[in-house]
XYZ file of C-alpha atoms in Angstrom:
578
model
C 5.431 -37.817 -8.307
C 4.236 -37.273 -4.800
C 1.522 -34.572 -4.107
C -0.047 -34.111 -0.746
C -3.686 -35.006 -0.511
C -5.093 -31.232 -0.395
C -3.098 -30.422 -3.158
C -4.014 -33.700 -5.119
C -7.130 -33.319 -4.525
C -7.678 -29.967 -5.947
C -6.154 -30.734 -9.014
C -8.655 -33.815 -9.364
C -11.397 -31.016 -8.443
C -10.259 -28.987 -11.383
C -9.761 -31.907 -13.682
C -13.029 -33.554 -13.611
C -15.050 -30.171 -13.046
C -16.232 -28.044 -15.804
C -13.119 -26.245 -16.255
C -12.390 -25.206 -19.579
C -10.230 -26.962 -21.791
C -7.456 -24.770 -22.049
C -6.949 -24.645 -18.272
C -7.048 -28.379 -18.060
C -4.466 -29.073 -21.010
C -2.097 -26.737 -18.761
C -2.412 -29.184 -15.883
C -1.917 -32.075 -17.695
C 1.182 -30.881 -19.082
C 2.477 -29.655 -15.567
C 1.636 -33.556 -14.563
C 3.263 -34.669 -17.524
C 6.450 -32.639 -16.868
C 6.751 -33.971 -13.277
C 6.819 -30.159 -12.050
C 5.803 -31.245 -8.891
C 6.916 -27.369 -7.447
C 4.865 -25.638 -9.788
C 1.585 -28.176 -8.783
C 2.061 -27.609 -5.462
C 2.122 -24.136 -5.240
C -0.776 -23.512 -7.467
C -3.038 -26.046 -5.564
C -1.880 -26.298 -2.003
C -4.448 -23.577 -0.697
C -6.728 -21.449 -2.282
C -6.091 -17.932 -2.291
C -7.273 -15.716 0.674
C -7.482 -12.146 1.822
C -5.018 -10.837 3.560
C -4.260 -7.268 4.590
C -4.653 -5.800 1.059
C -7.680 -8.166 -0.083
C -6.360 -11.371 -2.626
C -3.570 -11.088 -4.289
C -1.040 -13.851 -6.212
C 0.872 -14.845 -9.528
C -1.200 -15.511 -12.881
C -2.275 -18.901 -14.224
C -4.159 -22.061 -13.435
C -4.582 -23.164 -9.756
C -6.632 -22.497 -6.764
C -3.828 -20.517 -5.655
C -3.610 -18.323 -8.717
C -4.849 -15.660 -10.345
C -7.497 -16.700 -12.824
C -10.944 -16.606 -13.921
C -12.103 -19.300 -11.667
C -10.822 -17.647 -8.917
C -11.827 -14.176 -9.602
C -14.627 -15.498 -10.333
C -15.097 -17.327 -6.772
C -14.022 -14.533 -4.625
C -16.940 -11.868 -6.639
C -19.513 -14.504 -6.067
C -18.410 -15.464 -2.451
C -18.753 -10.964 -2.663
C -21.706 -10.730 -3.817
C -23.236 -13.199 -1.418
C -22.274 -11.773 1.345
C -23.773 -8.833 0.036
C -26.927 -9.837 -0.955
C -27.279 -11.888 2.596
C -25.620 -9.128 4.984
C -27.794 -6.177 3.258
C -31.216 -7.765 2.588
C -33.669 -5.931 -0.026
C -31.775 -2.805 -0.521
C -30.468 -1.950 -3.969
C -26.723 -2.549 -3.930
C -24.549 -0.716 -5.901
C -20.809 -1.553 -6.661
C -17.756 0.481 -8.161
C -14.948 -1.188 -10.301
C -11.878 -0.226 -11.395
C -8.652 -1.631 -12.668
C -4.929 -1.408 -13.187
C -2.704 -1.966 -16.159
C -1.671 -5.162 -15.840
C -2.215 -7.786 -18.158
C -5.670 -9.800 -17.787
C -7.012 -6.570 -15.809
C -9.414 -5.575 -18.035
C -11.064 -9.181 -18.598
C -10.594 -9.935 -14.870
C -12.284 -6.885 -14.125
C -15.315 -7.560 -16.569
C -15.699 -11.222 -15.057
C -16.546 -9.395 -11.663
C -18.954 -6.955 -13.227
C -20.895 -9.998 -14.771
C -21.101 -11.686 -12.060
C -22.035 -8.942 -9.967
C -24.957 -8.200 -12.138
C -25.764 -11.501 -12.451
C -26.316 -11.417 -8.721
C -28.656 -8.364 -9.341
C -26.197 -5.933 -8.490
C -25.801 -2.606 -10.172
C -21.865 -1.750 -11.016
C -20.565 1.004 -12.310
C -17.534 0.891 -14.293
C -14.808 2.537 -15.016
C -14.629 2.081 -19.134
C -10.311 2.341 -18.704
C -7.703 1.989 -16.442
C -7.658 4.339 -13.465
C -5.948 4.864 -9.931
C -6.921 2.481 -6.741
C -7.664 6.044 -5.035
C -10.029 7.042 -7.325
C -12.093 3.920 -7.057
C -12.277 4.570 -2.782
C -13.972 8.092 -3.851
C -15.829 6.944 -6.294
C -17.164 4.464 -3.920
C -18.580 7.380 -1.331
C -19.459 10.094 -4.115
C -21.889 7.520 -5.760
C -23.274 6.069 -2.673
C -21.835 2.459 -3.351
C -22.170 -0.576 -0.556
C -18.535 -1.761 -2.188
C -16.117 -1.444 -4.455
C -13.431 -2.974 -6.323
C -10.429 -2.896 -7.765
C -8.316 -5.692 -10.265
C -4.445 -4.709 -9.252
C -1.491 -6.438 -7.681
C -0.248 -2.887 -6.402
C 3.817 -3.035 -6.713
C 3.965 -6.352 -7.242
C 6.131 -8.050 -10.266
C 4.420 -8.345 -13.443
C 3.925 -12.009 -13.095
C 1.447 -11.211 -10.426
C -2.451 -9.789 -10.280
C -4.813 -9.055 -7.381
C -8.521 -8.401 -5.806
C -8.912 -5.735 -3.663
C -12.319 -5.500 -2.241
C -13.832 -2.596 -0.570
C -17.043 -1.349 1.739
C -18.963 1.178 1.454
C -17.030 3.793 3.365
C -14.327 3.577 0.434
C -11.884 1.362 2.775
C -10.676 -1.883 1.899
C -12.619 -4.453 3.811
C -12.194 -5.293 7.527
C -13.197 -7.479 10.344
C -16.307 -8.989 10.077
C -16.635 -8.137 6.649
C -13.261 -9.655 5.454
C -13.248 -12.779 7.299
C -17.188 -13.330 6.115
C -16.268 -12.720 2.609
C -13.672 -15.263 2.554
C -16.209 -17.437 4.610
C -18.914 -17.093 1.295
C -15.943 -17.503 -1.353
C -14.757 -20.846 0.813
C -18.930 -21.950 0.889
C -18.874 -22.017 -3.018
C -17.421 -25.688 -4.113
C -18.310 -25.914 -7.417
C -17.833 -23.129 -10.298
C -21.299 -24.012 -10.790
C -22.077 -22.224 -8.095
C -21.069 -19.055 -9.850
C -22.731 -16.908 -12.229
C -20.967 -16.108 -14.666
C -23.412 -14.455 -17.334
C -24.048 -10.842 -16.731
C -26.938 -8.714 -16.921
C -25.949 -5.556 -18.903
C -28.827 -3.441 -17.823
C -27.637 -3.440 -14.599
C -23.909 -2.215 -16.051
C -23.259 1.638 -16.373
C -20.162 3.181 -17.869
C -18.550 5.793 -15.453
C -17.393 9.328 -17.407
C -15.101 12.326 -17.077
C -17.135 13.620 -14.316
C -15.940 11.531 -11.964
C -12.685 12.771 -12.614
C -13.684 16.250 -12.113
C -15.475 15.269 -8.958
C -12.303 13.639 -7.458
C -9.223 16.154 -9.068
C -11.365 19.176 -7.280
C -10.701 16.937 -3.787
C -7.391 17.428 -4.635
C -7.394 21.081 -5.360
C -9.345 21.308 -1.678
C -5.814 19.885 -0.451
C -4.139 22.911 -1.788
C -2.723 25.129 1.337
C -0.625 27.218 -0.476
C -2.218 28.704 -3.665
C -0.392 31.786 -4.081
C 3.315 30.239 -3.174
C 2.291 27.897 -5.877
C 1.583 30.868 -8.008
C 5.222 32.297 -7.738
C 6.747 28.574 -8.372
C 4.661 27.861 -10.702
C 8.070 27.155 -13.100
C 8.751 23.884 -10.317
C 10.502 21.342 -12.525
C 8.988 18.263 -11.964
C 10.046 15.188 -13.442
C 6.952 12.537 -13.335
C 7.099 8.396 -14.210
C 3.790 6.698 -13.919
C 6.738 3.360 -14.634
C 3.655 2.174 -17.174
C 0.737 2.582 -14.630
C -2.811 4.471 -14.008
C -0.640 7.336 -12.874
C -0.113 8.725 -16.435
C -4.234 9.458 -16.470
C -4.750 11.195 -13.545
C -1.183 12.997 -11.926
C -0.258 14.838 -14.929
C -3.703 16.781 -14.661
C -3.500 17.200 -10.753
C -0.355 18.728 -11.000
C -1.776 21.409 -13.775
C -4.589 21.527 -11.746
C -3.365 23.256 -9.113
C -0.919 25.428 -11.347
C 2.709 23.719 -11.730
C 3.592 24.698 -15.941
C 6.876 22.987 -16.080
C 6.339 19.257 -16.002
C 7.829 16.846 -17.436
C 6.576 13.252 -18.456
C 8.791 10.129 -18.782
C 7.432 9.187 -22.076
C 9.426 5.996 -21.976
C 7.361 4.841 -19.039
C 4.192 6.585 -20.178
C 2.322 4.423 -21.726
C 0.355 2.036 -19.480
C 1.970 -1.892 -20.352
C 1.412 -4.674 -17.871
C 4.637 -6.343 -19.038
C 6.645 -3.163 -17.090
C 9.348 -3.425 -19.958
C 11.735 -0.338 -19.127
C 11.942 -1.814 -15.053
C 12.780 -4.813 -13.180
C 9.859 -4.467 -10.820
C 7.556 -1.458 -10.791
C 8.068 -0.536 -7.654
C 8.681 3.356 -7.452
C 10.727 1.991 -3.906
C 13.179 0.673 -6.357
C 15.878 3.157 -7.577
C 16.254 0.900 -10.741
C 12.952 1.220 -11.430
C 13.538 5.628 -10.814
C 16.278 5.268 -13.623
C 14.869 6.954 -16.430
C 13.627 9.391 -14.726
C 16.539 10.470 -12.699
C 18.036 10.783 -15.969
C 15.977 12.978 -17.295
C 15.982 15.023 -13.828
C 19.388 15.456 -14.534
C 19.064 16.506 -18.001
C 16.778 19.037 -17.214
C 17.937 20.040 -13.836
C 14.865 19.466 -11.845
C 13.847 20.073 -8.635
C 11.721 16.914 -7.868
C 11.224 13.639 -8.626
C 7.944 11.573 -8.246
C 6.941 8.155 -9.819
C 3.828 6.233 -9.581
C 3.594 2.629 -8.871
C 0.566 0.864 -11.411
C -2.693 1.223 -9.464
C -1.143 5.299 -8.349
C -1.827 4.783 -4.725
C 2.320 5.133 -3.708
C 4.559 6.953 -4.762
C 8.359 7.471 -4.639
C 9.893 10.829 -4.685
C 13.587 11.975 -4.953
C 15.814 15.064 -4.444
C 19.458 16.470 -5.438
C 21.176 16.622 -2.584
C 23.927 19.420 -1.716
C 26.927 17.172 -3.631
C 24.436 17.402 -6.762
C 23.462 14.217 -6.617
C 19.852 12.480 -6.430
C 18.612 10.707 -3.585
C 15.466 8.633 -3.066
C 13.720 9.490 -0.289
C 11.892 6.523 1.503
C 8.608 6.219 2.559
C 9.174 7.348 6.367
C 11.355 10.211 5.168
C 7.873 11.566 2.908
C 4.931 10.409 4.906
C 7.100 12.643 8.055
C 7.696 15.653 5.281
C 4.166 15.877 4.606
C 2.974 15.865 7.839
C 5.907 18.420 9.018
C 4.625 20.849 6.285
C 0.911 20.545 6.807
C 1.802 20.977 10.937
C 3.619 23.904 9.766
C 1.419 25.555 7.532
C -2.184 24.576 8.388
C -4.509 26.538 10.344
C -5.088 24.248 13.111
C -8.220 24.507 14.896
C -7.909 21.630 17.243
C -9.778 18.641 16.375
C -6.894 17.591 14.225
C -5.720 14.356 13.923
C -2.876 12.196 12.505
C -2.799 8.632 11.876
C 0.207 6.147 11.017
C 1.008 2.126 10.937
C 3.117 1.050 13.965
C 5.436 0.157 12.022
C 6.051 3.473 10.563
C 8.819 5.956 12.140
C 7.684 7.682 15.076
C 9.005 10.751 14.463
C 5.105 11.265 13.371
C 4.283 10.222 16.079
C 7.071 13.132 18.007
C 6.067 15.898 15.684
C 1.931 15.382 16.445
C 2.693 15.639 19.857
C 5.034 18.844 19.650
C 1.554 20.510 17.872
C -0.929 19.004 20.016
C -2.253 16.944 17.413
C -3.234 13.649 18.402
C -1.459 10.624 16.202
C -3.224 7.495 16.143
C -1.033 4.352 15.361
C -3.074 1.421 13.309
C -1.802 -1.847 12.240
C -0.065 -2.204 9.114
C -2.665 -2.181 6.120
C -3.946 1.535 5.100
C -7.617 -0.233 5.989
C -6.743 0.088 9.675
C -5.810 4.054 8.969
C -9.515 4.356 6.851
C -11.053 2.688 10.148
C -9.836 5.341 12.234
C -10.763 8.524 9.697
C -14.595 6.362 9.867
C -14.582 6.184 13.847
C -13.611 9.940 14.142
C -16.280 10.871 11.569
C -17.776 13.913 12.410
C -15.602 14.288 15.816
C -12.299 14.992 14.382
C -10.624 15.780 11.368
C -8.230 14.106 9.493
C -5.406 16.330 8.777
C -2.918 13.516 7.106
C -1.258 10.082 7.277
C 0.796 7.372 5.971
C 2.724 4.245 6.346
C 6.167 3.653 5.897
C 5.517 1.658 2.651
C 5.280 4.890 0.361
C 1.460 4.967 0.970
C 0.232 8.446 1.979
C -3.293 10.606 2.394
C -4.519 13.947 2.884
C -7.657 15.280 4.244
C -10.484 12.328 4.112
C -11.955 12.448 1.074
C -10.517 8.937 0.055
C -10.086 6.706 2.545
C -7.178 4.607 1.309
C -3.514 5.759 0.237
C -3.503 8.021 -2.580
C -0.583 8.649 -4.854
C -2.723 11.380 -7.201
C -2.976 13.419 -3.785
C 0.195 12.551 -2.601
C 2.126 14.088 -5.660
C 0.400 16.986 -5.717
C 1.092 17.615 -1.759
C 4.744 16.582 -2.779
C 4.858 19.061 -5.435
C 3.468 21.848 -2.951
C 6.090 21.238 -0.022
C 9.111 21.263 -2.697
C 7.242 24.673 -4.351
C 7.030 25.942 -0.254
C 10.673 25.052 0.099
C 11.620 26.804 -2.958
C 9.725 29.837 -2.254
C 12.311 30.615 0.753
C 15.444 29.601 -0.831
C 15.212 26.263 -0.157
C 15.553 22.386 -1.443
C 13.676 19.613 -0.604
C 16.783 18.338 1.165
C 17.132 21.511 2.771
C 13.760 21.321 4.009
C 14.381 17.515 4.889
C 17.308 18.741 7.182
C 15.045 21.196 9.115
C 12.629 18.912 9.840
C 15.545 16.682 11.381
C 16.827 19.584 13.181
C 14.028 20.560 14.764
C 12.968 16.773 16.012
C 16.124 14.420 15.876
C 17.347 12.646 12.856
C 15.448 9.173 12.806
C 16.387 6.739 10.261
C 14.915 3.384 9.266
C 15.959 0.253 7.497
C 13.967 -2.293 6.701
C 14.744 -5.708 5.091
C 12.156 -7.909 3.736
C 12.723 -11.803 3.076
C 10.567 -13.801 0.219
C 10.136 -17.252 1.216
C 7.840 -18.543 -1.743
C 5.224 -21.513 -2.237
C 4.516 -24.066 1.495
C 7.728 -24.217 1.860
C 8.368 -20.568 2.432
C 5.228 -19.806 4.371
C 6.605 -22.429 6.951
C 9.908 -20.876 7.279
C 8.316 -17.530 7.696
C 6.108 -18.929 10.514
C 9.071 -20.592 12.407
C 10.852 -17.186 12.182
C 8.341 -15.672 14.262
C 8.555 -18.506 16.618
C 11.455 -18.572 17.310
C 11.522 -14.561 17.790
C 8.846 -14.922 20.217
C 10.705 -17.208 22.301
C 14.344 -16.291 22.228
C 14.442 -12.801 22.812
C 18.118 -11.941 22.209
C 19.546 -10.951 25.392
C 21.496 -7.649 23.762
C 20.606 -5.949 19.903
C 23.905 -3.384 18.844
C 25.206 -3.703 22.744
C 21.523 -2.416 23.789
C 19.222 -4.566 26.005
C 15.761 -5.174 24.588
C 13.530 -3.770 27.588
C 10.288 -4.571 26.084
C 8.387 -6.849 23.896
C 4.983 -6.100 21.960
C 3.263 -9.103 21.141
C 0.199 -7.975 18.802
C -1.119 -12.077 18.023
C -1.531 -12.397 21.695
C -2.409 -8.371 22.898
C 0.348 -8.670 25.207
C 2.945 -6.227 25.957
C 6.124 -7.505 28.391
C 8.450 -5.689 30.288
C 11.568 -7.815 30.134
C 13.410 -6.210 33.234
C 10.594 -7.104 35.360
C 8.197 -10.373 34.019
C 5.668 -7.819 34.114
C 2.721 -8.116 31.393
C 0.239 -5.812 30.313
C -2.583 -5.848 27.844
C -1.952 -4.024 24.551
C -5.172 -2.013 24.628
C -7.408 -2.835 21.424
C -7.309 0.767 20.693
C -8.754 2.586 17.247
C -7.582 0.830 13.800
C -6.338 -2.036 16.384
C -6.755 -5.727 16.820
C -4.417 -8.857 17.015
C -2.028 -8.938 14.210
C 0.694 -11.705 13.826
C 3.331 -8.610 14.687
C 6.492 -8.146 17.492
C 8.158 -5.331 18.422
C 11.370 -4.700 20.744
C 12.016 -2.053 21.939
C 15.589 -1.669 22.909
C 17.006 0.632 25.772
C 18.540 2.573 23.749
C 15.462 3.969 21.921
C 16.017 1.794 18.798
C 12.949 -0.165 18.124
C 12.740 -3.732 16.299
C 9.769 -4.771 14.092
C 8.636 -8.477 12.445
C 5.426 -8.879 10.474
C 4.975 -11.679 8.103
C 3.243 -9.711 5.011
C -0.149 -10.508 4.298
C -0.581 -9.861 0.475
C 2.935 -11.452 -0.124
C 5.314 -14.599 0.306
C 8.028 -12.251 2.670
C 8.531 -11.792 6.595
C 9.505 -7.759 7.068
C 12.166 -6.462 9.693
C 11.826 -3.082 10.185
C 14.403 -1.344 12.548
C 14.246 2.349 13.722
C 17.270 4.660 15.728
C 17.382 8.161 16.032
C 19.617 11.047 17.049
C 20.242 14.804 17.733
C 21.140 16.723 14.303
C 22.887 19.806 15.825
C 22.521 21.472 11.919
C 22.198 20.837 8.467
C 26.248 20.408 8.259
C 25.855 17.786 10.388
C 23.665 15.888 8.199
C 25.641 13.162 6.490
C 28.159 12.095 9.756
C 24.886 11.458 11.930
C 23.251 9.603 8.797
C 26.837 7.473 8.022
C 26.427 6.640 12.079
C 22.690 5.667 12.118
C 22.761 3.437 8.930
C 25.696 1.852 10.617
C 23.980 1.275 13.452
C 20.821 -0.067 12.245
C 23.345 -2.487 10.022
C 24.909 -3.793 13.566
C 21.542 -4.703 14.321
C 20.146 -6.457 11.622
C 23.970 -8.322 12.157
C 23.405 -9.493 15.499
C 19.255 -10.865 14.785
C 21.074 -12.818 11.691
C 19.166 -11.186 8.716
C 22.138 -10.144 7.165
């Protein structure tokens, strides 16, 4: 067996270092199987952070999930914390998810982090990634934290790490974070026995403190008040969800939920879904069912750290639809355009890679919509730069990540189901479905429809596939997409936008939430626009692809739909991804 020298080498590293013996016996028997595959990808790199902070599959490796390397990137943390905020008294939020090894993962941080002189407070059981980025600002932390893989399969765990404006990290402090965890070459570098007087136990107030942000949300009390009977079918799919959605939702005055107990009960081993991704219809099943059953009028699941959320809606044949993440984040911000008293410092912010239909509606109210790279961090930078100028009104990304109002500063599903709830209740109150409602917003802007498809290309061998894919995209522009000429390209790695009928180049202004990002756009003359970002949390390269066209009424709705799917099929066709 063959292993390339950076990968040998850090299996020597973890062989002959003061590893513990379990760890070691696992590598030996990897060795002793000949699973060269399994070697390499767990030792090729070391794990880094992307757009969503560190994030890979469980087990033993420098490119796993595991003590060592939680432990690693919390030192490299709190180095960079003790060095970049010199004799102030840092203070540090945790949280984590459901999955399995969350709870000890999240303890190894908090040890360390005290053992570094840092105070953390933690949260004593599982709770929501949004909660953490309030708790963050309401107790005056420098940073935060939170132990979750997000969506990811269950064979996966994660790092998120976040500043003290309750964003995830960003540029510098991202880059110098990883710069500390890379500095630390020995695990006796890290220290790993805690200080407990420096640990304190977070209570119920906090979740007072953050449900009342949500009740703030609220723009429609009294329609609330007349729909209060809204049957609402809720899945947390095994997640934080269950502890904090349930009591939003009765917080602001809905009486007729209804729980999917099969999925209620938080279980990192997901065992009623494939993934638990509330994107997935499979993993909507059982509670589609039960919306059946009951006759409901909404549908909203939780993925397992509750900051996205799917929703879905019976459509006029009686039958349940998902609706995807553009389709929501441009609901919410139709209804709060609609229904909120604008004063005019207002503002809207989305990922470029998100349908700009936003973007269409903003305009139409004199709102102001600021596009961000993809990563909600880029969407938190803009609420921070506006601080105090403008107000955030609402935002999202395509990716079933949404926020209202600026009291967390990272996507919030608790928030997000509530605001979900209130548009279907609004709906309702004049006679009205969510689909209904859906169709009117299409109506009144154009119908725009998105597909997206998103390749996994696993382990070295993937990540170099995925980089020649955006190589060769950059320099073969096809010369017509669908029978539509591509008339521009947006090159965000270099800042360079080209127009392809002329030669002509132009800087892509480094504008708020902005900077270069290994992204390309085309935009076709035809309207339709083309999108390829490698993701940088997980092994995949993302095509997003985005038409749009008049919807003369509701009646309309599924011929204009039939012809925009097909459309955005002809093009994924002719750039070979299908």
């Amino acid at each position: 067996m063959t292993l390339d020298s950076t990968t040998q080498q850090n299996i020597d590293q973890w062989l002959s270092g003061p590893y513990d013996a379990a760890t070691k016996a696992t590598i030996q028997e990897l060795i002793a199987k000949g699973d060269q595959t399994t070697l390499t990808d767990s030792f090729y790199k070391s794990l880094e952070f992307g757009t969503g902070g560190m994030r890979g599959e469980m087990g033993v490796g420098s490119n796993r999930m595991n003590k060592y390397t939680v432990g690693a990137a919390t030192q490299g943390f709190a180095n960079y914390l003790n060095a970049s905020l010199p004799g102030q008294k840092i203070k540090v939020a945790i949280a984590h998810d459901s999955r399995n090894n969350s709870p000890e993962f999240t303890r190894i941080a908090a040890d360390i982090f005290t053992a570094n002189g840092i105070e953390v407070f933690l949260f004593p059981a599982l709770r929501p990634t949004p909660q953490l980025s309030f708790t963050v600002r309401h107790l005056g932390c420098q940073a935060g934290l939170v132990i979750t893989a997000s969506h990811n399969p269950k064979e996966y765990n994660g790092y998120k790490a976040y500043w003290s404006d309750g964003s995830q990290v960003v540029a510098p402090h991202d880059k110098n974070i990883v710069k500390e965890v890379n500095a630390i070459t020995s695990i006796a570098d890290i220290k790993f026995e805690g200080n407990d007087a420096l640990l304190h136990l977070l209570d119920g107030s906090i979740d007072e403190a953050y449900l009342q942000t949500i009740l703030v949300n609220c723009r429609q009390p009294e329609v609330i008040k007349r729909q209060k009977d809204l049957k609402i079918v809720f899945s947390p799919i095994h997640g934080t969800g269950i502890t904090l959605v349930p009591q939003a939702l009765q917080l602001l005055g809905f009486e007729a939920l209804t729980v999917v107990e099969e999925q209620a009960e938080p279980n990192g081993n997901f065992p009623t879904v494939i993934y638990p991704n509330p994107e997935e219809k499979e993993a909507l099943t059982l509670a589609l069912n039960k919306a059946k059953a009951i006759d409901a009028d909404l549908v909203i699941a939780t993925d397992p750290d509750a900051d996205r959320v799917g929703a879905a809606v019976k459509s006029p044949d009686g039958e349940w639809a998902l609706l995807n993440g553009n389709q929501m984040a441009s609901l919410i911000l139709y209804y709060l355009l609609k229904v909120s008293d604008l004063k005019g410092n207002e503002f809207a912010a989305k990922t470029i890679v998100t349908t700009d239909l936003i973007d269409k509606m903003c305009t139409s109210k004199g709102v102001p919509c600021y596009n961000t790279l993809t990563g909600f961090k880029y969407i938190a930078q803009v609420i921070r730069e506006l601080e105090g100028k403008e107000k955030f009104l609402g935002g999202g990304e395509e990716s079933y990540g949404y926020l209202i109002g600026d009291a967390v500063r990272d996507k919030d599903a608790v928030a997000s189901c509530a605001m979900i709830a209130e548009l279907t209740a609004y709906a309702k109150d004049q006679g009205k479905s969510l689909f209904d409602f859906l169709a009117e917003m299409y109506v009144e802007n154009n119908f725009y429809y998105e597909g997206l498809i998103s390749l996994t290309k696993k382990g070295k061998a993937g990540a170099e596939e995925i980089k020649q894919m955006m190589i060769n995209l950059r320099s073969n522009v096809p010369a017509t997409v669908a029978g539509s000429k591509p008339v521009r390209v947006l090159d965000y790695e270099g800042l360079v936008s080209t127009d392809l009928l002329t030669g002509e180049t132009t800087p892509i202004q480094l504008g708020l939430g902005i900077e270069a990002s290994n992204v390309i756009q085309l935009i076709l003359a035809d309207g339709s626009k083309v999108s390829a970002r490698p993701s940088g949390t997980e092994p995949k390269i993302k095509f997003y692809v985005s038409v749009n066209a008049p919807l003369a009424s509701a009646a309309d709705f599924f011929t204009v739909y039939a012809e925009l799917q097909k459309k955005v099929g002809v093009i994924q066709e002719d750039l070979g991804l299908v």
